[in-house]
Coordinates of N, CA and C in Angstrom, one line a residue:
M1201 N 2.1 -10.3 11.2 CA 1.1 -9.3 11.8 C 0.2 -8.7 10.7
T1202 N 0.3 -9.3 9.4 CA -0.5 -8.7 8.4 C -2.0 -9.3 8.4
A1203 N -2.1 -10.5 8.9 CA -3.5 -11.1 9.0 C -4.5 -10.3 9.8
P1204 N -4.1 -9.7 10.9 CA -5.1 -8.9 11.7 C -5.6 -7.7 10.9
L1205 N -4.8 -7.2 9.9 CA -5.3 -6.1 9.1 C -6.6 -6.4 8.4
R1206 N -6.7 -7.6 7.9 CA -7.9 -8.1 7.2 C -9.1 -8.1 8.2
R1207 N -8.8 -8.6 9.4 CA -9.9 -8.7 10.4 C -10.3 -7.3 10.9
L1208 N -9.3 -6.4 11.1 CA -9.6 -5.1 11.6 C -10.2 -4.2 10.6
A1209 N -9.8 -4.3 9.3 CA -10.4 -3.4 8.3 C -11.6 -4.1 7.8
P1210 N -12.8 -3.6 8.2 CA -14.0 -4.2 7.8 C -14.2 -4.1 6.3
P1211 N -14.9 -5.1 5.7 CA -15.1 -4.9 4.2 C -15.8 -3.6 3.9
S1212 N -16.5 -3.0 4.9 CA -17.2 -1.8 4.6 C -16.3 -0.6 4.4
L1213 N -15.0 -0.7 4.8 CA -14.0 0.4 4.7 C -13.9 0.7 3.2
D1214 N -13.7 -0.3 2.4 CA -13.5 -0.1 0.9 C -14.9 0.4 0.4
Q1215 N -15.9 -0.2 0.9 CA -17.3 0.3 0.4 C -17.5 1.7 0.8
Q1216 N -17.1 2.1 2.0 CA -17.3 3.5 2.4 C -16.5 4.4 1.5
L1217 N -15.3 4.1 1.1 CA -14.5 4.9 0.2 C -15.3 5.0 -1.2
R1218 N -15.8 3.9 -1.7 CA -16.5 4.0 -3.0 C -17.7 4.8 -2.9
A1219 N -18.4 4.7 -1.8 CA -19.7 5.4 -1.6 C -19.6 6.9 -1.2
A1220 N -18.5 7.2 -0.7 CA -18.4 8.6 -0.2 C -18.3 9.6 -1.4
P1221 N -19.0 10.7 -1.3 CA -18.9 11.7 -2.4 C -17.6 12.5 -2.3
A1222 N -17.1 12.7 -1.0 CA -15.9 13.5 -0.8 C -15.3 13.0 0.5
M1223 N -14.0 13.3 0.7 CA -13.3 12.9 1.9 C -13.8 13.8 3.1
T1224 N -13.9 13.2 4.2 CA -14.2 13.9 5.5 C -13.2 13.5 6.5
R1225 N -13.1 14.3 7.5 CA -12.2 14.1 8.6 C -12.5 12.7 9.3
P1226 N -13.8 12.5 9.7 CA -14.0 11.2 10.4 C -13.6 10.0 9.5
L1227 N -13.9 10.0 8.2 CA -13.5 8.9 7.3 C -12.0 8.8 7.2
M1228 N -11.3 9.9 7.2 CA -9.8 9.8 7.1 C -9.3 9.2 8.4
L1229 N -9.8 9.6 9.6 CA -9.3 9.1 10.8 C -9.7 7.6 11.0
D1230 N -10.8 7.2 10.4 CA -11.2 5.8 10.4 C -10.2 5.0 9.5
I1231 N -9.8 5.5 8.4 CA -8.8 4.8 7.6 C -7.5 4.7 8.3
I1232 N -7.1 5.7 9.0 CA -5.8 5.7 9.7 C -5.9 4.7 10.8
A1233 N -7.0 4.6 11.5 CA -7.2 3.7 12.7 C -7.3 2.3 12.2
H1234 N -7.9 2.0 11.1 CA -8.0 0.6 10.7 C -7.0 0.1 9.6
A1235 N -6.4 1.0 8.9 CA -5.5 0.5 7.8 C -4.1 0.9 7.9
C1236 N -3.8 1.7 8.9 CA -2.4 2.2 9.1 C -1.8 1.7 10.3
R1237 N -0.6 1.1 10.2 CA 0.1 0.6 11.4 C 1.2 1.5 11.8
R1238 N 1.8 2.3 10.9 CA 2.9 3.1 11.3 C 2.5 4.5 11.9
V1239 N 1.5 5.0 11.4 CA 1.1 6.4 11.9 C 0.8 6.4 13.4
P1240 N 0.0 5.5 13.9 CA -0.2 5.5 15.4 C 1.0 5.2 16.2
S1241 N 1.9 4.4 15.6 CA 3.1 4.1 16.4 C 4.2 5.2 16.4
L1242 N 4.0 6.2 15.5 CA 5.0 7.2 15.4 C 4.9 8.2 16.6
G1243 N 3.7 8.3 17.2 CA 3.6 9.2 18.3 C 3.7 10.6 17.9
Q1244 N 4.7 11.3 18.5 CA 5.0 12.7 18.2 C 6.1 12.9 17.1
D1245 N 6.3 11.9 16.3 CA 7.3 12.0 15.2 C 6.8 13.1 14.2
E1246 N 7.8 13.6 13.5 CA 7.6 14.7 12.6 C 6.6 14.3 11.4
R1247 N 6.8 13.0 11.0 CA 5.9 12.6 9.9 C 4.5 12.5 10.3
A1248 N 4.2 12.0 11.5 CA 2.9 11.9 12.0 C 2.3 13.3 12.3
A1249 N 3.1 14.2 12.8 CA 2.7 15.6 13.0 C 2.3 16.2 11.7
R1250 N 3.1 15.9 10.6 CA 2.8 16.5 9.3 C 1.5 16.0 8.8
I1251 N 1.2 14.7 8.9 CA 0.0 14.1 8.5 C -1.2 14.7 9.2
M1252 N -1.0 14.9 10.5 CA -2.1 15.6 11.3 C -2.3 17.0 10.9
R1253 N -1.3 17.7 10.6 CA -1.4 19.1 10.1 C -2.2 19.1 8.8
L1254 N -1.8 18.2 7.9 CA -2.5 18.1 6.6 C -4.0 17.8 6.8
I1255 N -4.3 16.9 7.8 CA -5.7 16.6 8.1 C -6.4 17.8 8.6
D1256 N -5.8 18.6 9.4 CA -6.4 19.8 10.0 C -6.8 20.8 8.9
V1257 N -5.9 20.9 7.9 CA -6.3 21.9 6.8 C -7.0 21.2 5.7
E1258 N -7.4 20.0 5.8 CA -8.2 19.2 4.9 C -7.5 19.1 3.5
A1259 N -6.2 18.9 3.5 CA -5.4 18.6 2.3 C -5.5 17.1 2.0
W1260 N -6.6 16.6 1.6 CA -6.9 15.2 1.6 C -5.9 14.5 0.6
A1261 N -5.7 15.0 -0.6 CA -4.8 14.3 -1.5 C -3.4 14.3 -1.0
D1262 N -2.9 15.3 -0.3 CA -1.6 15.3 0.3 C -1.5 14.3 1.5
V1263 N -2.6 14.2 2.2 CA -2.6 13.2 3.3 C -2.5 11.8 2.7
A1264 N -3.3 11.5 1.6 CA -3.3 10.2 1.0 C -1.9 9.9 0.5
L1265 N -1.2 10.9 -0.2 CA 0.1 10.6 -0.7 C 1.1 10.4 0.5
A1266 N 1.0 11.1 1.6 CA 1.8 11.0 2.7 C 1.6 9.6 3.4
L1267 N 0.4 9.1 3.4 CA 0.1 7.8 4.0 C 0.7 6.7 3.1
I1268 N 0.6 6.8 1.8 CA 1.2 5.9 0.8 C 2.7 5.8 1.1
E1269 N 3.3 7.0 1.2 CA 4.8 7.1 1.3 C 5.2 6.4 2.7
L1270 N 4.4 6.7 3.7 CA 4.8 6.1 5.0 C 4.5 4.7 5.2
E1271 N 3.3 4.3 4.8 CA 2.8 2.9 5.1 C 3.2 1.9 4.0
L1272 N 3.4 2.4 2.8 CA 3.8 1.4 1.7 C 5.1 1.9 1.1
P1273 N 6.2 1.8 1.9 CA 7.5 2.3 1.3 C 8.0 1.6 0.1
M1274 N 7.5 0.4 -0.2 CA 7.9 -0.3 -1.4 C 7.1 0.1 -2.6
W1275 N 6.0 0.8 -2.4 CA 5.0 1.1 -3.5 C 5.2 2.6 -3.8
Q1276 N 4.9 2.9 -5.1 CA 4.9 4.3 -5.6 C 3.7 4.6 -6.4
V1277 N 3.4 5.9 -6.5 CA 2.3 6.2 -7.4 C 2.8 6.1 -8.8
R1278 N 2.2 5.3 -9.6 CA 2.6 5.1 -11.0 C 1.9 6.0 -11.9
R1279 N 0.6 6.2 -11.7 CA -0.2 7.1 -12.6 C -1.4 7.7 -11.9
I1280 N -1.6 9.0 -12.2 CA -2.8 9.7 -11.7 C -3.3 10.4 -13.0
A1281 N -4.6 10.0 -13.3 CA -5.2 10.6 -14.6 C -6.6 10.9 -14.3
Y1282 N -7.1 11.9 -14.9 CA -8.5 12.4 -14.8 C -9.2 12.1 -16.2
D1283 N -10.2 11.3 -16.2 CA -10.9 11.0 -17.4 C -12.4 10.9 -17.2
E1284 N -13.2 11.6 -17.9 CA -14.6 11.5 -17.9 C -15.2 11.6 -16.5
G1285 N -14.7 12.6 -15.7 CA -15.2 12.8 -14.4 C -14.7 11.9 -13.3
E1286 N -13.7 11.1 -13.5 CA -13.1 10.2 -12.5 C -11.6 10.3 -12.5
W1287 N -11.1 10.2 -11.3 CA -9.6 10.1 -11.1 C -9.3 8.6 -11.2
H1288 N -8.2 8.3 -11.9 CA -7.7 6.9 -12.0 C -6.3 7.0 -11.4
C1289 N -6.1 6.2 -10.4 CA -4.8 6.1 -9.7 C -4.3 4.7 -9.8
A1290 N -3.0 4.6 -10.0 CA -2.3 3.3 -10.0 C -1.1 3.3 -9.1
L1291 N -1.0 2.3 -8.2 CA 0.2 2.2 -7.4 C 1.0 1.0 -7.9
S1292 N 2.3 1.1 -7.8 CA 3.1 0.0 -8.4 C 4.4 -0.2 -7.5
R1293 N 4.9 -1.4 -7.5 CA 6.2 -1.6 -6.9 C 7.3 -1.5 -7.9
E1294 N 7.0 -1.6 -9.2 CA 8.0 -1.5 -10.3 C 7.6 -0.4 -11.2
R1295 N 7.7 0.8 -10.9 CA 7.2 1.9 -11.7 C 7.9 2.1 -13.0
E1296 N 9.2 1.6 -13.1 CA 10.0 1.8 -14.3 C 9.6 0.8 -15.4
L1297 N 8.9 -0.3 -15.0 CA 8.5 -1.3 -16.0 C 7.4 -0.7 -17.0
P1298 N 7.4 -1.2 -18.2 CA 6.3 -0.8 -19.1 C 4.9 -1.2 -18.5
D1299 N 3.9 -0.5 -18.8 CA 2.5 -0.7 -18.3 C 2.1 -2.2 -18.5
W1300 N 2.4 -2.8 -19.6 CA 1.9 -4.1 -19.9 C 2.7 -5.2 -19.1
L1301 N 3.8 -4.8 -18.5 CA 4.6 -5.8 -17.6 C 4.3 -5.6 -16.1
D1302 N 3.8 -4.4 -15.8 CA 3.7 -4.1 -14.4 C 2.4 -4.6 -13.8
A1303 N 2.4 -5.1 -12.6 CA 1.2 -5.5 -11.9 C 0.8 -4.4 -10.9
A1304 N 0.3 -3.3 -11.5 CA -0.1 -2.2 -10.7 C -1.5 -2.4 -10.1
V1305 N -1.7 -1.8 -9.0 CA -3.1 -1.8 -8.3 C -3.7 -0.5 -8.7
E1306 N -4.9 -0.6 -9.3 CA -5.6 0.6 -9.8 C -6.9 0.8 -9.1
A1307 N -7.3 2.1 -8.9 CA -8.6 2.4 -8.3 C -9.0 3.7 -9.0
R1308 N -10.4 3.9 -8.9 CA -10.9 5.2 -9.5 C -12.0 5.7 -8.6
H1309 N -12.2 7.0 -8.7 CA -13.2 7.7 -7.9 C -13.3 9.1 -8.4
S1310 N -14.5 9.8 -8.2 CA -14.6 11.1 -8.7 C -13.8 12.1 -7.8
D1311 N -13.4 11.7 -6.6 CA -12.5 12.5 -5.8 C -11.1 12.0 -5.8
L1312 N -10.1 12.8 -6.0 CA -8.7 12.4 -6.1 C -8.3 11.7 -4.8
A1313 N -8.5 12.2 -3.7 CA -8.1 11.6 -2.4 C -8.7 10.2 -2.2
L1314 N -10.0 10.1 -2.5 CA -10.6 8.8 -2.4 C -10.1 7.8 -3.4
A1315 N -9.7 8.2 -4.6 CA -9.2 7.3 -5.5 C -7.8 6.8 -5.0
L1316 N -7.0 7.7 -4.5 CA -5.7 7.3 -4.0 C -5.8 6.4 -2.8
L1317 N -6.8 6.7 -1.9 CA -6.9 5.9 -0.7 C -7.6 4.5 -1.0
S1318 N -8.4 4.5 -2.1 CA -9.0 3.2 -2.5 C -7.9 2.3 -3.0
A1319 N -6.9 2.8 -3.8 CA -5.8 2.0 -4.2 C -4.9 1.6 -3.0
F1320 N -4.7 2.5 -2.1 CA -4.0 2.2 -0.8 C -4.6 1.1 -0.1
I1321 N -5.9 1.1 0.1 CA -6.6 0.0 0.9 C -6.5 -1.3 0.1
E1322 N -6.6 -1.2 -1.2 CA -6.5 -2.5 -2.0 C -5.1 -3.1 -1.9
V1323 N -4.1 -2.3 -1.9 CA -2.7 -2.8 -1.7 C -2.6 -3.4 -0.3
R1324 N -3.1 -2.7 0.7 CA -3.1 -3.3 2.1 C -3.8 -4.6 2.2
A1325 N -4.9 -4.7 1.5 CA -5.7 -6.0 1.5 C -4.9 -7.1 0.8
L1326 N -4.2 -6.7 -0.3 CA -3.4 -7.7 -1.0 C -2.2 -8.2 -0.1
A1327 N -1.6 -7.2 0.6 CA -0.5 -7.6 1.5 C -1.0 -8.5 2.6
A1328 N -2.2 -8.3 3.1 CA -2.7 -9.1 4.2 C -3.1 -10.5 3.7
D1329 N -3.3 -10.7 2.4 CA -3.7 -12.0 1.9 C -2.4 -12.9 1.7
V1330 N -1.3 -12.2 1.6 CA 0.0 -13.0 1.3 C 0.6 -13.5 2.6
P1331 N 0.6 -14.8 2.8 CA 1.2 -15.2 4.1 C 2.7 -15.1 4.0
R1332 N 3.3 -14.7 5.1 CA 4.8 -14.5 5.1 C 5.3 -15.3 6.3
P1333 N 6.3 -16.1 6.1 CA 6.9 -16.8 7.2 C 7.7 -15.8 8.0
S1334 N 8.0 -16.2 9.3 CA 8.8 -15.3 10.1 C 10.2 -15.3 9.7
V1335 N 10.6 -16.4 9.1 CA 12.0 -16.6 8.7 C 12.0 -16.7 7.1
P1336 N 12.8 -15.9 6.4 CA 12.8 -16.0 5.0 C 13.3 -17.4 4.5
S1337 N 12.6 -17.9 3.5 CA 13.0 -19.2 3.0 C 13.7 -19.0 1.7
V1338 N 14.7 -19.9 1.5 CA 15.4 -20.0 0.2 C 15.2 -21.3 -0.4
R1339 N 14.8 -21.2 -1.7 CA 14.6 -22.5 -2.4 C 15.9 -23.0 -2.8
P1340 N 16.2 -24.3 -2.6 CA 17.4 -24.9 -3.1 C 17.5 -25.0 -4.6
L1341 N 18.7 -24.7 -5.1 CA 18.9 -24.7 -6.5 C 19.2 -26.1 -6.9
L1342 N 18.4 -26.8 -7.6 CA 18.6 -28.2 -8.0 C 19.2 -28.2 -9.4
D1343 N 20.4 -28.7 -9.5 CA 21.1 -28.8 -10.8 C 21.5 -30.2 -11.0
P1344 N 20.9 -30.9 -12.0 CA 21.2 -32.3 -12.1 C 22.7 -32.6 -12.5
L1345 N 23.4 -31.6 -13.0 CA 24.8 -31.8 -13.4 C 25.8 -31.6 -12.2
C1346 N 25.3 -31.1 -11.1 CA 26.1 -30.7 -10.0 C 25.7 -31.4 -8.8
E1347 N 26.5 -32.2 -8.1 CA 26.2 -32.9 -6.9 C 27.2 -32.5 -5.9
P1348 N 26.8 -32.2 -4.7 CA 27.7 -31.9 -3.6 C 28.5 -33.1 -3.2
A1349 N 29.8 -32.9 -2.9 CA 30.6 -34.0 -2.5 C 31.5 -33.5 -1.3
V1350 N 31.8 -34.4 -0.4 CA 32.7 -34.0 0.8 C 34.1 -34.3 0.3
C1351 N 34.9 -33.3 0.5 CA 36.3 -33.3 0.1 C 37.3 -33.3 1.3
D1352 N 36.8 -33.4 2.5 CA 37.7 -33.3 3.6 C 38.4 -34.6 3.8
N1353 N 39.7 -34.5 4.2 CA 40.6 -35.7 4.4 C 40.9 -35.7 5.9
F1354 N 40.3 -36.6 6.7 CA 40.4 -36.6 8.1 C 41.5 -37.6 8.6
S1355 N 42.4 -38.0 7.7 CA 43.4 -38.9 8.2 C 44.7 -38.2 8.7

């Protein structure tokens, strides 16, 4: 079900984030509608209610962090830095690895919430591009020194 995310999330969603000077309620609701699968399915769950309360008080960075926590449970914020008028945010699956070994997804924007959500959208797009079979596959271990043999004695 990750392929529909690419079709539902128009390329303009990422462009909207880059072009927006600041977060707005309609933009946040658009992101939730097009890039979030778990928030709408929670219904009246406490986590969804918390996200809606944060939206109501316009705590945009907290909403972005809550969405990352809920929608991307395997990802964590690796780095948030402010440099020369822009926020730089990195999301990672392996936060404990050194920077040079980690394959973090990075985004930047003058608004902290928009930088976090840009990284969020990029991770969602990456996840949508990776095809996943419905059944996990296991690669056979090929060892030239080991051959299976039947040892049953049916006599």
